[in-house]
Amino acid sequence: MKGMSVAGRIIVLGCLAVLAACASGPGSQQGGPVPTAPLTNTYWKLVELQGNAVDVPQGEQGEPHMIFRDDGRVNGFSGCNRFVGEYTVTGANLLFDSMASTRMACPDDNYESVLYDVFADTAGVFLEGKVLKLLDEQGHGLARFEAVALP
């Protein structure tokens, strides 16, 4: 701060104080605030679909999840089949496009058809901490995912 005016020093110190207060505010935990997981390259586990909890029964092939890639592609597992597609994010808007999946016969279609409908109905996204919500045009939650593995 050498060579800086007194007013400049006060502004810098004030900004640092505000940043420190934000980092230790009421929403923080012991180790500081929970960082927001990045949208891309994060394993997003499906935990709620159309307001219903998603519980993967023992012996299932795997948990429903998705991963957004840096190149605008998305892929994942819907409970029985794998899916791929493209996505576009503009501000709080999220659109899926060109979605495709494998076509294995599934004994129980617990989540798959509903999840694919959610992709078609998604118009927005909410990302905070380790929670990702897909939203419809009115801002209502369609699905909720939690970050399981960060890059």
GROMACS .gro file of C-alpha atoms in nm:
model
  151
    1MET     CA    1   0.000   0.000   0.000
    2LYS     CA    2   0.310   0.216  -0.020
    3GLY     CA    3   0.249   0.524  -0.231
    4MET     CA    4  -0.128   0.497  -0.190
    5SER     CA    5  -0.330   0.787  -0.054
    6VAL     CA    6  -0.497   0.766   0.287
    7ALA     CA    7  -0.839   0.747   0.120
    8GLY     CA    8  -0.717   0.465  -0.104
    9ARG     CA    9  -0.586   0.273   0.199
   10ILE     CA   10  -0.916   0.316   0.380
   11ILE     CA   11  -1.107   0.182   0.077
   12VAL     CA   12  -0.875  -0.120   0.045
   13LEU     CA   13  -0.895  -0.197   0.418
   14GLY     CA   14  -1.273  -0.157   0.409
   15CYS     CA   15  -1.300  -0.402   0.119
   16LEU     CA   16  -1.081  -0.652   0.303
   17ALA     CA   17  -1.300  -0.619   0.613
   18VAL     CA   18  -1.614  -0.683   0.408
   19LEU     CA   19  -1.457  -0.990   0.245
   20ALA     CA   20  -1.353  -1.123   0.586
   21ALA     CA   21  -1.704  -1.070   0.724
   22CYS     CA   22  -1.857  -1.253   0.428
   23ALA     CA   23  -1.619  -1.545   0.472
   24SER     CA   24  -1.711  -1.586   0.838
   25GLY     CA   25  -2.078  -1.495   0.819
   26PRO     CA   26  -2.372  -1.687   0.964
   27GLY     CA   27  -2.385  -1.938   0.679
   28SER     CA   28  -2.030  -2.057   0.730
   29GLN     CA   29  -1.924  -2.378   0.897
   30GLN     CA   30  -1.614  -2.454   1.100
   31GLY     CA   31  -1.378  -2.453   0.804
   32GLY     CA   32  -1.530  -2.143   0.644
   33PRO     CA   33  -1.804  -2.114   0.387
   34VAL     CA   34  -1.902  -2.414   0.178
   35PRO     CA   35  -1.762  -2.344  -0.167
   36THR     CA   36  -2.002  -2.365  -0.455
   37ALA     CA   37  -1.928  -2.673  -0.659
   38PRO     CA   38  -1.857  -2.589  -1.022
   39LEU     CA   39  -2.126  -2.686  -1.269
   40THR     CA   40  -1.878  -2.855  -1.500
   41ASN     CA   41  -1.669  -3.162  -1.426
   42THR     CA   42  -1.864  -3.237  -1.108
   43TYR     CA   43  -2.044  -3.566  -1.045
   44TRP     CA   44  -2.404  -3.458  -0.976
   45LYS     CA   45  -2.599  -3.731  -0.795
   46LEU     CA   46  -2.979  -3.719  -0.840
   47VAL     CA   47  -3.142  -3.694  -0.495
   48GLU     CA   48  -3.490  -3.559  -0.575
   49LEU     CA   49  -3.710  -3.585  -0.883
   50GLN     CA   50  -4.041  -3.399  -0.919
   51GLY     CA   51  -4.052  -3.352  -0.542
   52ASN     CA   52  -3.986  -3.720  -0.460
   53ALA     CA   53  -3.671  -3.848  -0.293
   54VAL     CA   54  -3.457  -4.073  -0.510
   55ASP     CA   55  -3.348  -4.385  -0.323
   56VAL     CA   56  -3.143  -4.639  -0.514
   57PRO     CA   57  -3.240  -4.990  -0.400
   58GLN     CA   58  -2.964  -5.234  -0.306
   59GLY     CA   59  -2.843  -5.433  -0.605
   60GLU     CA   60  -2.923  -5.163  -0.862
   61GLN     CA   61  -2.675  -5.097  -1.143
   62GLY     CA   62  -2.578  -4.755  -1.009
   63GLU     CA   63  -2.714  -4.426  -0.892
   64PRO     CA   64  -2.869  -4.174  -1.131
   65HIS     CA   65  -2.623  -3.892  -1.195
   66MET     CA   66  -2.491  -3.652  -1.457
   67ILE     CA   67  -2.171  -3.468  -1.543
   68PHE     CA   68  -2.159  -3.142  -1.737
   69ARG     CA   69  -1.844  -3.118  -1.949
   70ASP     CA   70  -1.652  -2.801  -2.035
   71ASP     CA   71  -1.721  -2.854  -2.407
   72GLY     CA   72  -2.101  -2.817  -2.373
   73ARG     CA   73  -2.172  -3.189  -2.351
   74VAL     CA   74  -2.351  -3.367  -2.069
   75ASN     CA   75  -2.353  -3.736  -1.990
   76GLY     CA   76  -2.475  -3.958  -1.712
   77PHE     CA   77  -2.674  -4.255  -1.594
   78SER     CA   78  -3.052  -4.252  -1.548
   79GLY     CA   79  -3.093  -4.565  -1.336
   80CYS     CA   80  -3.084  -4.821  -1.617
   81ASN     CA   81  -2.946  -4.650  -1.926
   82ARG     CA   82  -2.666  -4.410  -2.001
   83PHE     CA   83  -2.743  -4.075  -2.163
   84VAL     CA   84  -2.553  -3.807  -2.352
   85GLY     CA   85  -2.646  -3.471  -2.495
   86GLU     CA   86  -2.560  -3.106  -2.512
   87TYR     CA   87  -2.639  -2.816  -2.283
   88THR     CA   88  -2.629  -2.438  -2.297
   89VAL     CA   89  -2.608  -2.207  -1.997
   90THR     CA   90  -2.683  -1.836  -2.030
   91GLY     CA   91  -2.701  -1.664  -1.693
   92ALA     CA   92  -2.957  -1.860  -1.490
   93ASN     CA   93  -3.100  -2.028  -1.804
   94LEU     CA   94  -3.011  -2.388  -1.881
   95LEU     CA   95  -3.128  -2.579  -2.186
   96PHE     CA   96  -3.061  -2.941  -2.280
   97ASP     CA   97  -3.041  -3.036  -2.647
   98SER     CA   98  -2.982  -3.347  -2.859
   99MET     CA   99  -3.033  -3.582  -2.565
  100ALA     CA  100  -2.996  -3.953  -2.644
  101SER     CA  101  -2.971  -4.270  -2.438
  102THR     CA  102  -2.900  -4.638  -2.464
  103ARG     CA  103  -3.214  -4.851  -2.489
  104MET     CA  104  -3.162  -5.140  -2.249
  105ALA     CA  105  -3.474  -5.310  -2.119
  106CYS     CA  106  -3.526  -5.196  -1.762
  107PRO     CA  107  -3.716  -5.414  -1.514
  108ASP     CA  108  -3.828  -5.109  -1.316
  109ASP     CA  109  -3.843  -4.762  -1.466
  110ASN     CA  110  -3.829  -4.578  -1.135
  111TYR     CA  111  -3.666  -4.258  -1.256
  112GLU     CA  112  -3.569  -4.279  -1.619
  113SER     CA  113  -3.875  -4.158  -1.808
  114VAL     CA  114  -3.940  -3.881  -1.553
  115LEU     CA  115  -3.576  -3.768  -1.568
  116TYR     CA  116  -3.586  -3.747  -1.948
  117ASP     CA  117  -3.907  -3.541  -1.924
  118VAL     CA  118  -3.729  -3.312  -1.677
  119PHE     CA  119  -3.448  -3.256  -1.926
  120ALA     CA  120  -3.706  -3.152  -2.186
  121ASP     CA  121  -3.883  -2.918  -1.940
  122THR     CA  122  -3.570  -2.756  -1.793
  123ALA     CA  123  -3.541  -2.382  -1.854
  124GLY     CA  124  -3.328  -2.271  -1.561
  125VAL     CA  125  -3.066  -2.373  -1.312
  126PHE     CA  126  -2.996  -2.289  -0.948
  127LEU     CA  127  -2.650  -2.367  -0.813
  128GLU     CA  128  -2.551  -2.300  -0.454
  129GLY     CA  129  -2.300  -2.481  -0.237
  130LYS     CA  130  -2.318  -2.845  -0.334
  131VAL     CA  131  -2.677  -2.832  -0.460
  132LEU     CA  132  -2.787  -2.807  -0.822
  133LYS     CA  133  -3.155  -2.763  -0.906
  134LEU     CA  134  -3.310  -2.788  -1.250
  135LEU     CA  135  -3.601  -2.544  -1.284
  136ASP     CA  136  -3.895  -2.508  -1.520
  137GLU     CA  137  -3.993  -2.181  -1.692
  138GLN     CA  138  -4.178  -2.061  -1.380
  139GLY     CA  139  -3.877  -2.131  -1.157
  140HIS     CA  140  -4.026  -2.440  -0.992
  141GLY     CA  141  -3.787  -2.720  -0.901
  142LEU     CA  142  -3.793  -3.023  -1.130
  143ALA     CA  143  -3.492  -3.211  -0.994
  144ARG     CA  144  -3.228  -3.167  -0.728
  145PHE     CA  145  -2.874  -3.299  -0.748
  146GLU     CA  146  -2.590  -3.297  -0.496
  147ALA     CA  147  -2.221  -3.273  -0.575
  148VAL     CA  148  -2.054  -3.596  -0.477
  149ALA     CA  149  -1.707  -3.562  -0.628
  150LEU     CA  150  -1.545  -3.233  -0.713
  151PRO     CA  151  -1.276  -3.205  -0.980
   0.00000   0.00000   0.00000
